Short mmCIF file of C-alpha atoms in Angstrom, two decimals:
data_model
loop_
_atom_site.label_atom_id
_atom_site.label_comp_id
_atom_site.label_asym_id
_atom_site.label_seq_id
_atom_site.Cartn_x
_atom_site.Cartn_y
_atom_site.Cartn_z
CA MET A 1297 -59.62 60.10 -140.67
CA ALA A 1298 -62.36 61.62 -138.07
CA ALA A 1299 -63.51 58.49 -136.70
CA VAL A 1300 -59.54 56.38 -136.32
CA ALA A 1301 -58.80 60.20 -134.09
CA GLU A 1302 -61.37 59.73 -132.14
CA ILE A 1303 -60.78 56.13 -131.73
CA THR A 1304 -57.10 56.85 -130.20
CA SER A 1305 -58.30 59.45 -128.44
CA GLU A 1306 -60.21 56.97 -126.38
CA ALA A 1307 -57.62 54.57 -126.53
CA ALA A 1308 -55.28 57.18 -124.99
CA VAL A 1309 -58.06 57.95 -122.55
CA ALA A 1310 -58.09 54.15 -121.55
CA SER A 1311 -54.51 53.76 -121.33
CA ASN A 1312 -54.25 56.98 -118.91
CA ASN A 1313 -56.77 55.50 -116.66
CA THR A 1314 -55.52 52.05 -116.53
CA THR A 1315 -51.61 53.81 -115.78
CA THR A 1316 -53.49 55.90 -113.56
CA ALA A 1317 -54.82 53.15 -111.64
CA ALA A 1318 -51.51 50.85 -111.74
CA ASN A 1319 -49.99 53.98 -109.98
CA LYS A 1320 -52.23 54.49 -107.32
CA ASN A 1321 -52.74 50.43 -106.56
CA ASP A 1322 -48.88 50.15 -106.78
CA ASN A 1323 -48.88 53.55 -104.08
CA ASN A 1324 -51.38 51.92 -101.90
CA ASN A 1325 -49.22 48.72 -101.76
CA ASN A 1326 -46.01 51.38 -101.44
CA LEU A 1327 -47.50 52.56 -98.62
CA ASP A 1328 -48.53 49.05 -96.86
CA SER A 1329 -45.29 48.19 -97.59
CA GLU A 1330 -43.69 50.93 -95.86
CA THR A 1331 -46.19 51.61 -92.92
CA LYS A 1332 -45.98 47.92 -92.10
CA PRO A 1333 -42.00 47.27 -91.95
CA ALA A 1334 -42.10 50.52 -89.98
CA SER A 1335 -44.80 49.27 -86.99
CA GLU A 1336 -42.51 46.46 -86.49
CA SER A 1337 -39.14 48.11 -86.12
CA GLU A 1338 -40.79 50.31 -83.92
CA PHE A 1339 -41.32 47.27 -81.66
CA THR A 1340 -38.10 45.77 -82.02
CA VAL A 1341 -36.53 48.77 -80.69
CA GLN A 1342 -39.25 48.90 -78.21
CA LYS A 1343 -37.89 45.42 -77.13
CA LEU A 1344 -34.47 46.28 -77.28
CA VAL A 1345 -34.77 49.34 -75.16
CA ASP A 1346 -36.78 47.32 -72.32
CA MET A 1347 -34.22 44.45 -72.46
CA PHE A 1348 -30.98 46.96 -71.82
CA THR A 1349 -32.49 48.79 -69.38
CA LYS A 1350 -32.70 45.47 -67.29
CA LEU A 1351 -28.92 45.19 -67.39
CA ASN A 1352 -25.96 46.58 -64.88
CA PRO A 1353 -23.90 49.05 -67.03
CA LEU A 1354 -21.37 48.76 -64.53
CA ALA A 1355 -20.90 45.42 -64.59
CA LYS A 1356 -17.19 44.10 -65.76
CA GLU A 1357 -18.71 42.43 -68.85
CA PHE A 1358 -19.89 46.34 -70.37
CA PHE A 1359 -16.80 48.26 -69.32
CA PRO A 1360 -15.44 50.41 -72.50
CA SER A 1361 -12.28 49.95 -73.99
CA SER A 1362 -11.69 54.01 -72.72
CA TYR A 1363 -12.23 52.72 -69.09
CA SER A 1364 -9.43 54.12 -66.72
CA LYS A 1365 -7.63 51.58 -64.76
CA ASN A 1366 -5.70 54.96 -62.88
CA ASN A 1367 -8.89 56.52 -61.94
CA PRO A 1368 -11.48 54.01 -61.18
CA ASN A 1369 -13.97 56.19 -60.28
CA GLU A 1370 -14.54 57.64 -63.68
CA LEU A 1371 -16.49 55.90 -66.59
CA HIS A 1372 -16.01 57.01 -70.11
CA PHE A 1373 -18.70 56.31 -72.66
CA ASN A 1374 -18.13 58.43 -75.98
CA ASN A 1375 -15.21 60.51 -74.69
CA PHE A 1376 -17.48 61.35 -71.77
CA ALA A 1377 -16.29 61.47 -68.16
CA VAL A 1378 -19.33 59.81 -66.37
CA PRO A 1379 -18.93 59.27 -62.45
CA VAL A 1380 -19.59 55.76 -60.05
CA LYS A 1381 -21.47 56.66 -57.56
CA GLN A 1382 -19.85 56.07 -53.96
CA SER A 1383 -21.17 54.56 -51.20
CA ALA A 1384 -20.00 55.49 -47.27
CA ASN A 1385 -18.09 52.49 -46.22
CA ASP A 1386 -16.29 53.64 -49.76
CA ASN A 1387 -13.76 55.87 -47.47
CA PHE A 1388 -13.48 53.13 -45.17
CA PRO A 1389 -10.09 51.16 -46.03
CA LYS A 1390 -11.03 47.29 -46.94
CA ARG A 1391 -9.94 44.45 -44.68
CA LYS A 1392 -8.10 41.75 -45.97
CA ARG A 1393 -8.22 38.33 -45.17
CA ASN A 1394 -4.98 36.97 -45.04
CA ASN A 1395 -3.96 33.07 -43.73
CA PHE A 1396 -1.16 34.97 -41.19
CA ASN A 1397 -3.98 35.85 -38.75
CA GLN A 1398 -5.56 32.16 -39.14
CA GLY A 1399 -2.43 30.89 -38.39
CA ARG A 1400 -2.07 32.85 -34.85
CA ARG A 1401 -5.34 32.28 -34.32
CA LYS A 1402 -4.17 28.34 -34.53
CA LEU A 1403 -1.67 28.94 -32.98
CA ASN A 1404 -2.93 30.94 -29.71
CA GLY A 1405 -5.19 28.22 -29.50
CA ARG A 1406 -2.69 25.49 -29.04
CA ALA A 1407 -1.11 27.21 -26.71
CA TYR A 1408 -4.04 27.67 -24.47
CA ARG A 1409 -4.36 24.00 -25.05
CA ALA A 1410 -0.72 23.32 -24.22
CA GLN A 1411 -1.53 25.80 -20.96
CA GLN A 1412 -4.54 23.78 -19.69
CA GLU A 1413 -2.79 20.73 -19.87
CA ASP A 1414 -0.06 21.68 -17.69
CA SER A 1415 -2.22 23.28 -15.45
CA ILE A 1416 -4.34 20.39 -14.93
CA ARG A 1417 -1.31 17.94 -14.35
CA ARG A 1418 -0.47 20.33 -11.47
CA THR A 1419 -3.33 20.09 -10.15
CA VAL A 1420 -5.18 17.54 -7.53
CA TYR A 1421 -8.24 16.97 -6.32
CA VAL A 1422 -9.25 16.86 -3.01
CA SER A 1423 -13.24 16.01 -2.02
CA ASP A 1424 -14.16 14.74 2.06
CA ILE A 1425 -13.15 18.48 3.41
CA ASP A 1426 -15.14 19.78 6.40
CA GLN A 1427 -16.99 22.32 6.20
CA HIS A 1428 -15.56 24.52 9.07
CA VAL A 1429 -12.23 24.10 6.82
CA THR A 1430 -11.06 27.22 5.26
CA GLU A 1431 -8.76 27.55 2.08
CA GLU A 1432 -5.83 28.86 3.74
CA ARG A 1433 -6.10 25.79 6.41
CA LEU A 1434 -6.70 23.11 3.51
CA ALA A 1435 -3.32 25.26 1.64
CA GLY A 1436 -1.13 25.06 4.54
CA LEU A 1437 -1.67 21.15 4.98
CA PHE A 1438 -0.66 21.07 1.04
CA SER A 1439 2.06 23.57 1.31
CA GLY A 1440 4.41 20.67 2.61
CA CYS A 1441 3.91 19.35 -1.03
CA GLY A 1442 5.52 22.28 -2.46
CA GLN A 1443 4.75 25.90 -3.10
CA VAL A 1444 0.86 26.27 -4.00
CA VAL A 1445 -0.13 28.22 -6.45
CA ASP A 1446 -4.08 28.53 -5.90
CA CYS A 1447 -6.85 26.73 -4.05
CA ARG A 1448 -10.52 26.43 -4.30
CA VAL A 1449 -12.86 25.08 -2.09
CA CYS A 1450 -16.02 24.36 -3.65
CA GLY A 1451 -19.31 23.53 -3.17
CA ASP A 1452 -22.82 24.17 -1.09
CA PRO A 1453 -21.33 25.54 2.31
CA HIS A 1454 -24.33 24.59 4.19
CA SER A 1455 -23.02 20.36 3.23
CA VAL A 1456 -21.13 18.37 5.72
CA LEU A 1457 -18.75 17.81 3.38
CA ARG A 1458 -16.98 19.65 0.23
CA PHE A 1459 -14.26 19.50 -2.44
CA ALA A 1460 -11.34 21.40 -3.29
CA PHE A 1461 -8.75 21.82 -6.38
CA VAL A 1462 -5.42 22.80 -5.43
CA GLU A 1463 -3.14 23.64 -7.62
CA PHE A 1464 0.92 23.60 -7.80
CA ALA A 1465 3.58 25.33 -9.49
CA ASP A 1466 4.98 21.95 -10.85
CA GLU A 1467 4.07 19.01 -11.38
CA GLN A 1468 6.20 17.13 -8.58
CA GLY A 1469 4.33 19.12 -5.74
CA ALA A 1470 0.90 17.27 -7.44
CA ARG A 1471 2.27 14.49 -7.70
CA ALA A 1472 3.54 14.55 -3.67
CA ALA A 1473 -0.26 15.80 -2.68
CA LEU A 1474 -1.44 12.09 -3.44
CA ASN A 1475 0.27 10.90 -0.37
CA LEU A 1476 -1.60 12.87 1.63
CA GLY A 1477 -4.89 10.85 0.68
CA GLY A 1478 -6.60 9.65 3.85
CA THR A 1479 -5.01 12.68 6.38
CA MET A 1480 -7.44 13.57 9.26
CA LEU A 1481 -8.50 17.52 8.15
CA GLY A 1482 -10.78 18.56 10.95
CA TYR A 1483 -13.62 15.62 11.23
CA TYR A 1484 -12.96 13.71 8.00
CA PRO A 1485 -10.22 12.12 6.52
CA VAL A 1486 -10.00 14.14 2.66
CA ARG A 1487 -9.00 11.90 -0.31
CA VAL A 1488 -7.07 13.58 -2.44
CA LEU A 1489 -6.85 12.10 -6.47
CA PRO A 1490 -5.47 13.90 -10.04
CA SER A 1491 -7.56 16.60 -11.43
CA LYS A 1492 -9.51 16.15 -14.64
CA THR A 1493 -9.87 20.36 -15.29
CA ALA A 1494 -8.15 22.92 -14.57
CA ILE A 1495 -8.86 26.00 -11.73
CA LEU A 1496 -9.94 28.84 -13.71
CA PRO A 1497 -8.64 31.70 -13.41
CA VAL A 1498 -9.91 34.47 -12.07
CA ASN A 1499 -11.43 38.29 -13.48
CA PRO A 1500 -8.77 40.35 -12.82
CA THR A 1501 -11.67 43.02 -12.77
CA PHE A 1502 -12.97 41.17 -9.21
CA LEU A 1503 -9.62 41.32 -7.58
CA PRO A 1504 -8.68 44.92 -5.44
CA ARG A 1505 -6.16 47.09 -7.25
CA SER A 1506 -4.48 48.53 -4.84
CA GLU A 1507 -3.62 48.60 -1.29
CA ASP A 1508 -6.53 50.64 -0.09
CA GLU A 1509 -9.07 47.99 -1.79
CA ARG A 1510 -6.87 45.15 0.07
CA GLU A 1511 -7.15 46.65 3.05
CA MET A 1512 -10.91 47.41 2.85
CA CYS A 1513 -11.48 43.70 1.68
CA THR A 1514 -10.17 42.38 5.60
CA ARG A 1515 -12.29 44.76 6.66
CA THR A 1516 -15.48 43.51 5.05
CA VAL A 1517 -17.38 39.98 5.52
CA TYR A 1518 -20.46 38.09 2.99
CA CYS A 1519 -23.90 37.18 4.36
CA THR A 1520 -26.11 35.06 3.41
CA ASN A 1521 -29.78 33.91 4.17
CA ILE A 1522 -30.99 36.79 5.60
CA ASP A 1523 -34.33 37.14 5.63
CA LYS A 1524 -36.43 39.21 3.17
CA LYS A 1525 -38.51 41.30 6.21
CA VAL A 1526 -35.10 41.98 7.96
CA SER A 1527 -34.79 45.66 7.11
CA GLN A 1528 -31.16 46.93 6.16
CA VAL A 1529 -31.16 49.40 9.72
CA GLU A 1530 -31.77 46.01 11.57
CA VAL A 1531 -28.25 44.40 9.66
CA LYS A 1532 -26.56 47.32 10.48
CA ASN A 1533 -27.77 47.21 14.02
CA PHE A 1534 -26.92 43.88 14.79
CA PHE A 1535 -23.45 43.44 13.47
CA GLU A 1536 -22.24 46.48 15.65
CA SER A 1537 -24.23 45.32 18.58
CA ILE A 1538 -22.16 42.00 18.05
CA CYS A 1539 -19.02 43.07 16.24
CA GLY A 1540 -17.99 46.68 16.17
CA GLU A 1541 -18.95 49.95 14.19
CA VAL A 1542 -20.12 49.78 10.81
CA THR A 1543 -18.97 52.20 7.98
CA ARG A 1544 -21.16 50.57 4.92
CA LEU A 1545 -23.84 48.05 4.43
CA ARG A 1546 -24.88 46.91 1.15
CA LEU A 1547 -28.32 44.03 1.08
CA LEU A 1548 -28.82 42.57 -2.00
CA GLY A 1549 -31.63 40.38 -2.92
CA ASP A 1550 -34.27 39.56 -6.03
CA GLN A 1551 -37.38 37.98 -7.00
CA VAL A 1552 -36.19 34.68 -7.27
CA HIS A 1553 -34.42 34.10 -3.87
CA SER A 1554 -36.66 33.96 -0.90
CA THR A 1555 -33.75 35.54 1.53
CA ARG A 1556 -31.07 38.31 0.31
CA ILE A 1557 -26.88 38.77 0.39
CA ALA A 1558 -25.44 41.75 2.70
CA PHE A 1559 -21.92 43.02 1.99
CA VAL A 1560 -20.90 44.30 5.91
CA GLU A 1561 -17.58 46.88 6.05
CA PHE A 1562 -15.93 47.30 9.43
CA ALA A 1563 -14.22 50.05 10.79
CA MET A 1564 -11.98 47.42 12.20
CA VAL A 1565 -10.03 44.51 11.31
CA SER A 1566 -10.34 43.09 14.67
CA TYR A 1567 -13.89 41.44 14.13
CA ASP A 1568 -14.91 37.77 15.45
CA VAL A 1569 -16.17 36.01 12.82
CA ASP A 1570 -17.38 32.84 15.01
CA VAL A 1571 -19.52 35.00 16.65
CA ILE A 1572 -20.98 35.82 13.59
CA GLU A 1573 -21.73 32.98 12.52
CA ASN A 1574 -22.57 30.97 15.67
CA SER A 1575 -25.30 34.30 16.02
#
């Protein structure tokens, strides 16, 4: 009996040891199984966080269902209001593009082209004009054909012959002016042809705006080809010795041109232009 009890106790001890070892192995396996998925899950969450940080939470696809259309400056996440940052330009009304403005610009362009074409039909081109013929004299020649709206003499003032554009109030005057081709004006017969371009309008800011300015323009002459060695005092003394008292003089020049220009304003209108040109 004693022998049987000893064998039974030894078997029980062996069985307990075996069970303990098995339990230890199971615990180790459980720990390994728990720690391994935990690391993998942490890696997956971190990866998702990195992905979400690259997304724009204000994009249209991510607007929550609780987004308020009445107050678009607030977004509600989990029933908490999150204000949206406003830029400095949000305080200004945004300009809306509409087809009305574009259509108006097209109409303005068409109206301008139509006006230019009408002006061309009322303008004649005059060439072979004597250098001594003034705009007033040329306009007087064509005034018999109709009302002269504008007259511009162009070309080098030192050239023997120049050209001009004469614009009439209507097309009948321009057609009548074509018959004046070959008329002697000065020392040469002029040529008159239909114009291919319109006269460029004058900037109104350059024109006299009052009677005082108009009167001042009649007392002012424009001079060119002034030597740079000549001083302003010498120019003033020159004109006063020939024409009369000079009230104002502006002498202008730059580093590009070899000569200078001047605007000379006299006290009286009665100065002799021929004497100035011959001097």
